[in-house]
Amino acid sequence: MLQDDPIVQKYPQYLPTEDEIRLTHELLQLEQHAALREVLCERIQIAGDTTAAIRRFCWQAREDHKKGEEVAEAALAWMRRCVEARDKLGMDTVLLSGPFTPQFR
C-alpha cells in the first residue's frame, strides 16, 4: 500500500525500513521513554495507529540522513519536538474542543 503512495514513489529513500520501525518501537519501550510513549499512544497517533505515527517520525529522521539505529534516536527527538510544539500551540485543546469529530482526531 505505501509503495503505491505518490509521495513514497517520488521519495523512496525516505521510507523507513521495517527494522528501523521495530528499533524505534523497542526504544520507546524503555522505561526512560515511558512518558513519551504515553503521549504518542494517547495524543499523537495517526488515525489511532501508533505504528503509522512512528513511521512518520522515522521518515523525518531519514530526511535528516539517518539510517539504521540512528533513525530510532532521531525519530524520538522528532516526537519530543512534536509534543513541545503541540503543548506550546495548545493543539490538544483545539483538536478536542473544536469542530473536529473523533474520526478526524
Coordinates of N, CA and C in Angstrom, one line a residue:
M1 N 0.8 -1.2 0.0 CA 0.0 0.0 0.0 C 0.9 1.3 0.0
L2 N 1.9 1.3 0.9 CA 2.7 2.5 0.9 C 3.5 2.7 -0.4
Q3 N 3.9 1.5 -1.0 CA 4.7 1.6 -2.2 C 3.9 2.3 -3.4
D4 N 2.5 2.3 -3.2 CA 1.7 2.9 -4.3 C 1.5 4.4 -4.0
D5 N 1.9 4.9 -2.8 CA 1.7 6.3 -2.5 C 2.5 7.1 -3.4
P6 N 2.0 8.2 -4.0 CA 2.8 9.1 -4.9 C 3.9 9.7 -4.2
I7 N 3.8 10.1 -2.9 CA 4.9 10.7 -2.2 C 6.1 9.7 -2.0
V8 N 5.7 8.5 -1.6 CA 6.7 7.4 -1.4 C 7.4 7.1 -2.8
Q9 N 6.6 7.1 -3.8 CA 7.2 6.8 -5.1 C 8.2 7.9 -5.5
K10 N 7.9 9.1 -5.2 CA 8.8 10.2 -5.5 C 10.0 10.3 -4.6
Y11 N 9.9 9.9 -3.3 CA 11.0 9.9 -2.4 C 11.2 8.6 -1.7
P12 N 11.4 7.5 -2.4 CA 11.5 6.2 -1.7 C 12.7 6.1 -0.7
Q13 N 13.7 7.0 -0.9 CA 14.8 6.9 0.0 C 14.5 7.3 1.4
Y14 N 13.3 7.9 1.6 CA 12.9 8.3 3.0 C 12.0 7.3 3.7
L15 N 11.5 6.3 2.9 CA 10.7 5.3 3.5 C 11.5 4.4 4.5
P16 N 11.2 4.5 5.8 CA 12.0 3.7 6.8 C 11.8 2.2 6.5
T17 N 12.8 1.5 6.9 CA 12.7 0.0 6.8 C 11.9 -0.5 8.0
E18 N 11.4 -1.7 7.8 CA 10.7 -2.3 8.9 C 11.6 -2.5 10.2
D19 N 12.9 -2.7 9.9 CA 13.9 -2.8 11.0 C 14.0 -1.5 11.8
E20 N 14.0 -0.4 11.1 CA 14.1 0.9 11.7 C 12.8 1.2 12.5
I21 N 11.7 0.8 12.0 CA 10.4 1.0 12.7 C 10.4 0.1 14.0
R22 N 10.9 -1.1 13.9 CA 11.0 -2.0 15.0 C 11.9 -1.5 16.1
L23 N 13.1 -1.0 15.6 CA 14.0 -0.4 16.6 C 13.4 0.8 17.3
T24 N 12.7 1.6 16.6 CA 12.0 2.7 17.3 C 11.0 2.3 18.3
H25 N 10.2 1.2 17.9 CA 9.2 0.7 18.9 C 10.0 0.2 20.1
E26 N 11.1 -0.5 19.9 CA 11.8 -1.1 21.0 C 12.4 0.0 21.9
L27 N 12.9 1.1 21.3 CA 13.4 2.2 22.1 C 12.3 2.8 22.9
L28 N 11.2 3.0 22.4 CA 10.0 3.5 23.1 C 9.6 2.7 24.3
Q29 N 9.9 1.4 24.3 CA 9.6 0.5 25.4 C 10.5 0.7 26.6
L30 N 11.6 1.3 26.5 CA 12.5 1.6 27.6 C 11.8 2.5 28.6
E31 N 12.1 2.2 29.9 CA 11.4 3.0 31.0 C 11.7 4.5 30.8
Q32 N 12.9 4.8 30.4 CA 13.2 6.3 30.3 C 12.4 7.0 29.2
H33 N 11.7 6.3 28.4 CA 10.9 6.9 27.4 C 9.4 6.6 27.6
A34 N 9.0 6.2 28.8 CA 7.6 5.9 29.2 C 6.7 7.1 29.0
A35 N 7.1 8.3 29.4 CA 6.2 9.4 29.2 C 6.0 9.8 27.8
L36 N 7.1 9.7 27.0 CA 6.9 9.9 25.5 C 6.0 8.9 24.9
R37 N 6.2 7.6 25.3 CA 5.4 6.6 24.7 C 3.9 6.8 25.0
E38 N 3.6 7.2 26.3 CA 2.3 7.5 26.7 C 1.6 8.6 25.8
V39 N 2.4 9.7 25.6 CA 1.9 10.8 24.8 C 1.7 10.4 23.4
L40 N 2.6 9.6 22.8 CA 2.5 9.1 21.5 C 1.2 8.3 21.3
C41 N 1.0 7.4 22.3 CA -0.2 6.5 22.2 C -1.5 7.2 22.5
E42 N -1.5 8.2 23.3 CA -2.7 8.9 23.7 C -3.1 10.1 22.9
R43 N -2.0 10.8 22.3 CA -2.3 12.1 21.7 C -1.8 12.3 20.3
I44 N -0.8 11.5 19.9 CA -0.2 11.8 18.6 C -0.4 10.7 17.6
Q45 N -1.1 9.7 17.8 CA -1.4 8.6 16.9 C -2.0 9.2 15.6
I46 N -1.7 8.5 14.5 CA -2.3 8.9 13.2 C -3.5 7.9 13.0
A47 N -4.7 8.4 13.1 CA -5.9 7.5 12.9 C -5.9 6.4 13.9
G48 N -5.4 6.6 15.2 CA -5.4 5.6 16.2 C -4.3 4.5 16.0
D49 N -3.4 4.8 15.1 CA -2.4 3.8 14.7 C -1.0 4.3 15.1
T50 N -0.5 3.7 16.2 CA 0.8 4.2 16.7 C 2.0 3.9 15.7
T51 N 1.9 2.8 15.1 CA 2.9 2.4 14.1 C 3.0 3.4 12.9
A52 N 1.8 3.9 12.5 CA 1.8 4.9 11.4 C 2.5 6.2 11.9
A53 N 2.3 6.6 13.2 CA 2.9 7.8 13.7 C 4.4 7.6 13.8
I54 N 4.8 6.4 14.2 CA 6.3 6.1 14.3 C 6.9 6.1 12.9
R55 N 6.2 5.5 12.0 CA 6.7 5.5 10.6 C 6.9 7.0 10.1
R56 N 6.0 7.9 10.4 CA 6.1 9.3 10.0 C 7.4 9.9 10.7
F57 N 7.6 9.7 12.0 CA 8.8 10.3 12.6 C 10.0 9.6 12.1
C58 N 10.0 8.4 11.8 CA 11.2 7.7 11.1 C 11.4 8.3 9.8
W59 N 10.4 8.6 9.0 CA 10.5 9.3 7.7 C 11.3 10.6 7.9
Q60 N 10.9 11.4 8.9 CA 11.6 12.6 9.1 C 13.0 12.4 9.5
A61 N 13.3 11.4 10.3 CA 14.7 11.1 10.6 C 15.5 10.7 9.3
R62 N 14.9 10.0 8.4 CA 15.5 9.6 7.2 C 15.8 10.8 6.3
E63 N 14.9 11.8 6.4 CA 15.1 13.1 5.7 C 16.3 13.8 6.3
D64 N 16.6 13.5 7.5 CA 17.8 14.1 8.2 C 19.1 13.2 7.9
H65 N 19.0 12.3 7.0 CA 20.1 11.5 6.5 C 20.5 10.4 7.6
K66 N 19.6 10.0 8.4 CA 19.8 9.0 9.4 C 19.5 7.6 8.8
K67 N 20.2 6.6 9.2 CA 20.0 5.3 8.7 C 20.1 4.3 9.9
G68 N 19.4 3.2 9.8 CA 19.6 2.1 10.8 C 19.2 2.6 12.2
E69 N 20.1 2.2 13.2 CA 19.8 2.6 14.6 C 19.7 4.1 14.8
E70 N 20.4 4.9 14.0 CA 20.3 6.3 14.2 C 18.9 6.8 14.0
V71 N 18.1 6.1 13.2 CA 16.7 6.5 12.9 C 15.9 6.5 14.1
A72 N 16.0 5.5 14.9 CA 15.2 5.4 16.2 C 15.5 6.6 17.1
E73 N 16.7 6.9 17.3 CA 17.0 8.0 18.2 C 16.5 9.3 17.6
A74 N 16.7 9.5 16.4 CA 16.3 10.8 15.7 C 14.7 10.8 15.7
A75 N 14.1 9.7 15.5 CA 12.6 9.7 15.5 C 12.1 10.1 16.9
L76 N 12.7 9.6 17.9 CA 12.3 10.1 19.3 C 12.5 11.6 19.5
A77 N 13.6 12.1 18.9 CA 13.8 13.5 19.0 C 12.7 14.3 18.3
W78 N 12.3 13.8 17.1 CA 11.2 14.4 16.4 C 9.9 14.3 17.2
M79 N 9.7 13.2 17.9 CA 8.5 13.1 18.7 C 8.5 14.1 19.8
R80 N 9.6 14.3 20.5 CA 9.7 15.3 21.5 C 9.4 16.7 21.0
R81 N 9.9 17.0 19.8 CA 9.7 18.3 19.2 C 8.2 18.5 18.9
C82 N 7.6 17.4 18.5 CA 6.1 17.4 18.2 C 5.3 17.7 19.5
V83 N 5.7 17.0 20.5 CA 5.0 17.2 21.8 C 5.1 18.6 22.3
E84 N 6.3 19.1 22.2 CA 6.6 20.5 22.7 C 5.8 21.5 21.8
A85 N 5.8 21.3 20.5 CA 5.0 22.3 19.7 C 3.5 22.2 19.9
R86 N 3.0 20.9 20.1 CA 1.6 20.8 20.4 C 1.2 21.5 21.7
D87 N 2.1 21.3 22.7 CA 1.8 22.0 24.0 C 1.9 23.5 23.9
K88 N 2.9 24.0 23.2 CA 3.1 25.4 23.0 C 1.9 26.0 22.3
L89 N 1.4 25.4 21.3 CA 0.3 25.9 20.5 C -1.1 25.5 21.0
G90 N -1.1 24.7 22.0 CA -2.4 24.3 22.6 C -3.2 23.4 21.6
M91 N -2.6 22.6 20.8 CA -3.3 21.8 19.8 C -4.2 20.8 20.4
D92 N -3.9 20.2 21.5 CA -4.8 19.3 22.1 C -6.2 19.9 22.4
T93 N -6.1 21.1 22.9 CA -7.4 21.8 23.3 C -8.1 22.1 22.0
V94 N -7.4 22.6 20.9 CA -8.1 22.9 19.7 C -8.7 21.6 19.1
L95 N -8.0 20.5 19.1 CA -8.5 19.3 18.5 C -9.6 18.6 19.3
L96 N -9.5 18.7 20.6 CA -10.5 18.1 21.4 C -11.8 18.9 21.6
S97 N -11.7 20.3 21.6 CA -12.8 21.1 21.9 C -13.4 21.8 20.7
G98 N -12.7 21.7 19.6 CA -13.1 22.4 18.4 C -14.1 21.6 17.6
P99 N -14.2 21.9 16.3 CA -15.3 21.3 15.5 C -14.9 19.9 15.0
F100 N -13.8 19.4 15.4 CA -13.3 18.1 14.8 C -14.0 16.9 15.5
T101 N -14.4 16.0 14.6 CA -15.0 14.8 15.0 C -13.9 13.8 15.6
P102 N -14.4 12.8 16.4 CA -13.4 11.8 16.8 C -12.7 11.1 15.7
Q103 N -13.4 10.9 14.5 CA -12.8 10.2 13.4 C -11.7 11.1 12.8
F104 N -11.8 12.4 12.9 CA -10.8 13.3 12.4 C -9.5 13.2 13.3
R105 N -9.8 13.2 14.6 CA -8.7 13.1 15.6 C -8.0 11.8 15.5

